[in-house]
Amino acid sequence: MAQTLRILHVASEMVPFVKTGGLADVIGALPLALKAHKHDARVVIPGYRAALQVAKHHGLTWGGHTMTIEAGGVDHTVGVGMVDLHGVKVYFIACNELFERDGIYGPSQANDYDDNARRFAVFSKAALALPGYLGWVPHIVHAHDWQAGLVPALLERGFNKVLPATRSVFTVHNVAYQGSFWHFDMKLTGLDWALYNPLHLEHYGKLNLLKAGIVFADRVTTVSKRYAQEIQSREFGFGMEAVVSGHAYKLSGITNGIDADVWDPATDTLIPSRYDAKKLAGKHTCKERLRKDTGLFAEESPCLVAVVSRLVEQKGIDLLLDVVDPYILAGRMQLVVLGSGDLALEHRLHLLQARHPGWVYAWFGYNEELAHRIIAGSDMFLMPSITEPCGLTQLYSLRYGTLPLVRYTGGLADTVTDVAAGEGTGFTFGPADRGHFSSTLDRALGLYQHFPAEWKQAVKRAMAVDNSWKHVADEYIELYRSITFD
Ligand code: ADP
């Protein structure tokens, strides 16, 4: 029988405890999928105030003693909380002076905390001290994004003597976020100053924690195959391209899956009516309810088009705002938007809504239930991202028969095929400019209006695609085994 692997995931977010983006969905689902394959996967995240509040509802317990974690000559007392989430043990690194605050990364989405280098250095060290604390030695430590970027470096440099055979995997969920700090923060890492050089931790005159993860991990992954290629180029590398291509020998892309229990129109209790590919009437009910609840006119039946997104430049929202007016005026589409982030983008969306009462609805903030209702009740989902490491919302949309219109980049290119190619599941466009986006939107709305039978076939094909974690977990297990010795 194949050996049971022990895997410790180190990450800064996890559903259902704390979420700002897709990373949280991945950490909420991958360990469970590994467990379903009979592996012992566990997770460690920071004990943010909000995360501990949620954890209390999941039976949070506290370890009998604390750990002392040093960073830059200061000792931090760290408590270890634990929740058993459907058989996966989740540990919380609690530290009053670092995590007992309102925010996750900063006081607002636009601002970071000044002491983030310290916060995540202490978190990374505590994560590596955890096996000693628990008496549980993992085969693999799987670190995610810059917040855990020090973990592979500390492991390789022997920070934890009880882990000589433990190997590391580092996943880059978004190369644009790098954890870049001034050089004096080197002392927080506990690593030798000699490593502060361009081949290791220094990047253009700063300490770079994403680079630490890439350089020192035994294997590096990104969240789609195409993104693994893209981030080796200047256009998509955000200055990290040379580092990534220099370590391409150990890099691979593994496309994210979706939590098929949470995102399933046949069982989803957050939507007004359940449906599947054989019985699509429920989707129609979801659409009618969504229009009613959002005050969109319901007399005619234009294509209902959705956006659920962080409102940041990366997501191509500007492009969308530049293009949609004529299609709305022509009565060809209605638009419903759920998002939060950049205030300038929110302002432009407010104005769009004001220009088209009854045709555009925008809700600002984070709302899980509304996200489900929008994805279920819409006909089409827009994702004109400038870059997109993987993207999850297009995968949810496929499952809900809401055809995605996406830019051909990163994970979007890996997961959506254009109906023009014959057996497609959505619409794709190449260059991120108004012309290409507009002509693709025109083509998609044309199919919806004039070829309902073809549209319905595409909906059924989209709903049949299996993007569940089950298969994705196989790819990770193969990767773990390739670097595990005993
Ligand atoms: P990213 O990680 O870049 O934000 P992804 O598509 O990978 O993009 O993941 C985004 C996740 O966040 C999805 O689960 C999506 O449903 C959710 N999401 C984004 N914005 C909102 C919002 N305003 N309300 C509810 N869920 C949201």
PDB file of N, CA and C and ligand atoms in Angstrom, residues 19-23 25 174 263 308-310 314-315 338-340 365-368 371 375 383 388 390-394 396, ligand 1:
ATOM      1  N   LYS A  19     -10.574  35.179   4.725  1.00  0.00           N
ATOM      2  CA  LYS A  19     -10.446  35.171   3.266  1.00  0.00           C
ATOM      3  C   LYS A  19     -10.366  36.581   2.714  1.00  0.00           C
ATOM      4  N   THR A  20      -9.347  36.841   1.892  1.00  0.00           N
ATOM      5  CA  THR A  20      -9.378  38.065   1.091  1.00  0.00           C
ATOM      6  C   THR A  20      -9.360  37.732  -0.393  1.00  0.00           C
ATOM      7  N   GLY A  21      -9.017  36.490  -0.753  1.00  0.00           N
ATOM      8  CA  GLY A  21      -8.980  36.128  -2.170  1.00  0.00           C
ATOM      9  C   GLY A  21      -8.935  34.628  -2.365  1.00  0.00           C
ATOM     10  N   GLY A  22      -8.589  34.225  -3.588  1.00  0.00           N
ATOM     11  CA  GLY A  22      -8.651  32.815  -3.979  1.00  0.00           C
ATOM     12  C   GLY A  22      -7.747  31.903  -3.155  1.00  0.00           C
ATOM     13  N   LEU A  23      -6.638  32.443  -2.617  1.00  0.00           N
ATOM     14  CA  LEU A  23      -5.743  31.635  -1.775  1.00  0.00           C
ATOM     15  C   LEU A  23      -6.531  30.925  -0.674  1.00  0.00           C
ATOM     16  N   ASP A  25      -9.628  30.003  -0.627  1.00  0.00           N
ATOM     17  CA  ASP A  25     -10.421  28.880  -1.157  1.00  0.00           C
ATOM     18  C   ASP A  25      -9.530  27.645  -1.351  1.00  0.00           C
ATOM     19  N   ASN A 174       0.133  34.468  -6.692  1.00  0.00           N
ATOM     20  CA  ASN A 174       0.094  35.698  -7.491  1.00  0.00           C
ATOM     21  C   ASN A 174       1.452  36.386  -7.380  1.00  0.00           C
ATOM     22  N   TRP A 263     -19.747  24.713  -4.190  1.00  0.00           N
ATOM     23  CA  TRP A 263     -20.184  25.311  -5.457  1.00  0.00           C
ATOM     24  C   TRP A 263     -20.830  24.250  -6.335  1.00  0.00           C
ATOM     25  N   VAL A 308     -18.122  39.313 -10.432  1.00  0.00           N
ATOM     26  CA  VAL A 308     -17.871  39.180  -8.986  1.00  0.00           C
ATOM     27  C   VAL A 308     -16.364  39.219  -8.838  1.00  0.00           C
ATOM     28  N   SER A 309     -15.849  40.267  -8.206  1.00  0.00           N
ATOM     29  CA  SER A 309     -14.395  40.441  -8.286  1.00  0.00           C
ATOM     30  C   SER A 309     -13.868  41.403  -7.239  1.00  0.00           C
ATOM     31  N   ARG A 310     -12.605  41.229  -6.890  1.00  0.00           N
ATOM     32  CA  ARG A 310     -11.915  42.322  -6.229  1.00  0.00           C
ATOM     33  C   ARG A 310     -11.816  43.431  -7.257  1.00  0.00           C
ATOM     34  N   GLN A 314      -5.719  44.785 -11.883  1.00  0.00           N
ATOM     35  CA  GLN A 314      -5.423  43.478 -12.479  1.00  0.00           C
ATOM     36  C   GLN A 314      -6.645  42.821 -13.122  1.00  0.00           C
ATOM     37  N   LYS A 315      -7.833  43.119 -12.601  1.00  0.00           N
ATOM     38  CA  LYS A 315      -9.027  42.407 -13.051  1.00  0.00           C
ATOM     39  C   LYS A 315      -9.642  42.999 -14.325  1.00  0.00           C
ATOM     40  N   LEU A 338     -20.694  42.640  -8.252  1.00  0.00           N
ATOM     41  CA  LEU A 338     -20.408  42.539  -6.818  1.00  0.00           C
ATOM     42  C   LEU A 338     -18.902  42.676  -6.659  1.00  0.00           C
ATOM     43  N   GLY A 339     -18.464  43.656  -5.894  1.00  0.00           N
ATOM     44  CA  GLY A 339     -17.018  43.811  -5.761  1.00  0.00           C
ATOM     45  C   GLY A 339     -16.641  44.785  -4.676  1.00  0.00           C
ATOM     46  N   SER A 340     -15.360  44.748  -4.324  1.00  0.00           N
ATOM     47  CA  SER A 340     -14.864  45.748  -3.388  1.00  0.00           C
ATOM     48  C   SER A 340     -13.392  45.974  -3.667  1.00  0.00           C
ATOM     49  N   GLY A 365     -18.780  45.636  -1.525  1.00  0.00           N
ATOM     50  CA  GLY A 365     -18.492  44.976  -0.257  1.00  0.00           C
ATOM     51  C   GLY A 365     -18.276  43.502  -0.539  1.00  0.00           C
ATOM     52  N   TYR A 366     -18.109  42.765   0.528  1.00  0.00           N
ATOM     53  CA  TYR A 366     -17.871  41.331   0.386  1.00  0.00           C
ATOM     54  C   TYR A 366     -19.126  40.583   0.820  1.00  0.00           C
ATOM     55  N   ASN A 367     -19.660  39.719  -0.035  1.00  0.00           N
ATOM     56  CA  ASN A 367     -20.919  39.060   0.287  1.00  0.00           C
ATOM     57  C   ASN A 367     -20.973  37.682  -0.374  1.00  0.00           C
ATOM     58  N   GLU A 368     -20.688  36.680   0.440  1.00  0.00           N
ATOM     59  CA  GLU A 368     -20.582  35.298  -0.063  1.00  0.00           C
ATOM     60  C   GLU A 368     -21.913  34.817  -0.666  1.00  0.00           C
ATOM     61  N   ALA A 371     -22.675  36.413  -3.927  1.00  0.00           N
ATOM     62  CA  ALA A 371     -21.804  35.855  -4.971  1.00  0.00           C
ATOM     63  C   ALA A 371     -22.442  34.595  -5.565  1.00  0.00           C
ATOM     64  N   ILE A 375     -23.851  34.343  -9.450  1.00  0.00           N
ATOM     65  CA  ILE A 375     -23.273  33.371 -10.388  1.00  0.00           C
ATOM     66  C   ILE A 375     -24.348  32.395 -10.884  1.00  0.00           C
ATOM     67  N   MET A 383     -14.696  38.355 -17.146  1.00  0.00           N
ATOM     68  CA  MET A 383     -13.395  38.373 -16.459  1.00  0.00           C
ATOM     69  C   MET A 383     -12.321  38.847 -17.434  1.00  0.00           C
ATOM     70  N   GLU A 388      -4.110  36.791 -14.749  1.00  0.00           N
ATOM     71  CA  GLU A 388      -4.944  35.958 -13.872  1.00  0.00           C
ATOM     72  C   GLU A 388      -4.214  34.649 -13.603  1.00  0.00           C
ATOM     73  N   CYS A 390      -4.824  31.961 -11.795  1.00  0.00           N
ATOM     74  CA  CYS A 390      -5.731  30.843 -12.083  1.00  0.00           C
ATOM     75  C   CYS A 390      -7.129  31.390 -12.290  1.00  0.00           C
ATOM     76  N   GLY A 391      -7.643  32.038 -11.237  1.00  0.00           N
ATOM     77  CA  GLY A 391      -9.042  32.484 -11.285  1.00  0.00           C
ATOM     78  C   GLY A 391      -9.929  31.349 -10.831  1.00  0.00           C
ATOM     79  N   LEU A 392     -10.834  31.655  -9.935  1.00  0.00           N
ATOM     80  CA  LEU A 392     -11.777  30.634  -9.464  1.00  0.00           C
ATOM     81  C   LEU A 392     -13.191  30.938  -9.946  1.00  0.00           C
ATOM     82  N   THR A 393     -13.499  32.216 -10.071  1.00  0.00           N
ATOM     83  CA  THR A 393     -14.893  32.558 -10.368  1.00  0.00           C
ATOM     84  C   THR A 393     -15.325  32.052 -11.752  1.00  0.00           C
ATOM     85  N   GLN A 394     -14.377  31.984 -12.707  1.00  0.00           N
ATOM     86  CA  GLN A 394     -14.774  31.415 -14.004  1.00  0.00           C
ATOM     87  C   GLN A 394     -15.070  29.915 -13.868  1.00  0.00           C
ATOM     88  N   TYR A 396     -16.355  28.532 -11.078  1.00  0.00           N
ATOM     89  CA  TYR A 396     -17.682  28.465 -10.466  1.00  0.00           C
ATOM     90  C   TYR A 396     -18.741  28.719 -11.554  1.00  0.00           C
TER      91      TYR A 396
HETATM   92  P1  ADP B   1      -8.415  36.583  -6.599  1.00  0.00           P
HETATM   93  O1  ADP B   1      -7.793  35.560  -5.704  1.00  0.00           O
HETATM   94  O2  ADP B   1      -7.440  37.275  -7.497  1.00  0.00           O
HETATM   95  O3  ADP B   1      -9.276  37.565  -5.871  1.00  0.00           O
HETATM   96  P2  ADP B   1     -10.012  34.372  -7.668  1.00  0.00           P
HETATM   97  O4  ADP B   1     -10.990  34.300  -8.792  1.00  0.00           O
HETATM   98  O5  ADP B   1      -8.920  33.346  -7.648  1.00  0.00           O
HETATM   99  O6  ADP B   1      -9.410  35.850  -7.622  1.00  0.00           O
HETATM  100  O7  ADP B   1     -10.798  34.211  -6.286  1.00  0.00           O
HETATM  101  C1  ADP B   1     -11.681  35.177  -5.828  1.00  0.00           C
HETATM  102  C2  ADP B   1     -12.553  34.574  -4.748  1.00  0.00           C
HETATM  103  O8  ADP B   1     -13.114  35.625  -3.978  1.00  0.00           O
HETATM  104  C3  ADP B   1     -13.722  33.791  -5.294  1.00  0.00           C
HETATM  105  O9  ADP B   1     -14.084  32.790  -4.372  1.00  0.00           O
HETATM  106  C4  ADP B   1     -14.830  34.859  -5.396  1.00  0.00           C
HETATM  107  O10 ADP B   1     -16.115  34.288  -5.379  1.00  0.00           O
HETATM  108  C5  ADP B   1     -14.552  35.658  -4.168  1.00  0.00           C
HETATM  109  N1  ADP B   1     -14.940  37.071  -4.214  1.00  0.00           N
HETATM  110  C6  ADP B   1     -14.287  38.096  -4.813  1.00  0.00           C
HETATM  111  N2  ADP B   1     -14.915  39.272  -4.565  1.00  0.00           N
HETATM  112  C7  ADP B   1     -15.995  38.967  -3.800  1.00  0.00           C
HETATM  113  C8  ADP B   1     -17.038  39.749  -3.184  1.00  0.00           C
HETATM  114  N3  ADP B   1     -17.089  41.074  -3.325  1.00  0.00           N
HETATM  115  N4  ADP B   1     -17.963  39.103  -2.457  1.00  0.00           N
HETATM  116  C9  ADP B   1     -17.921  37.763  -2.313  1.00  0.00           C
HETATM  117  N5  ADP B   1     -16.968  36.968  -2.852  1.00  0.00           N
HETATM  118  C10 ADP B   1     -16.012  37.559  -3.575  1.00  0.00           C
END
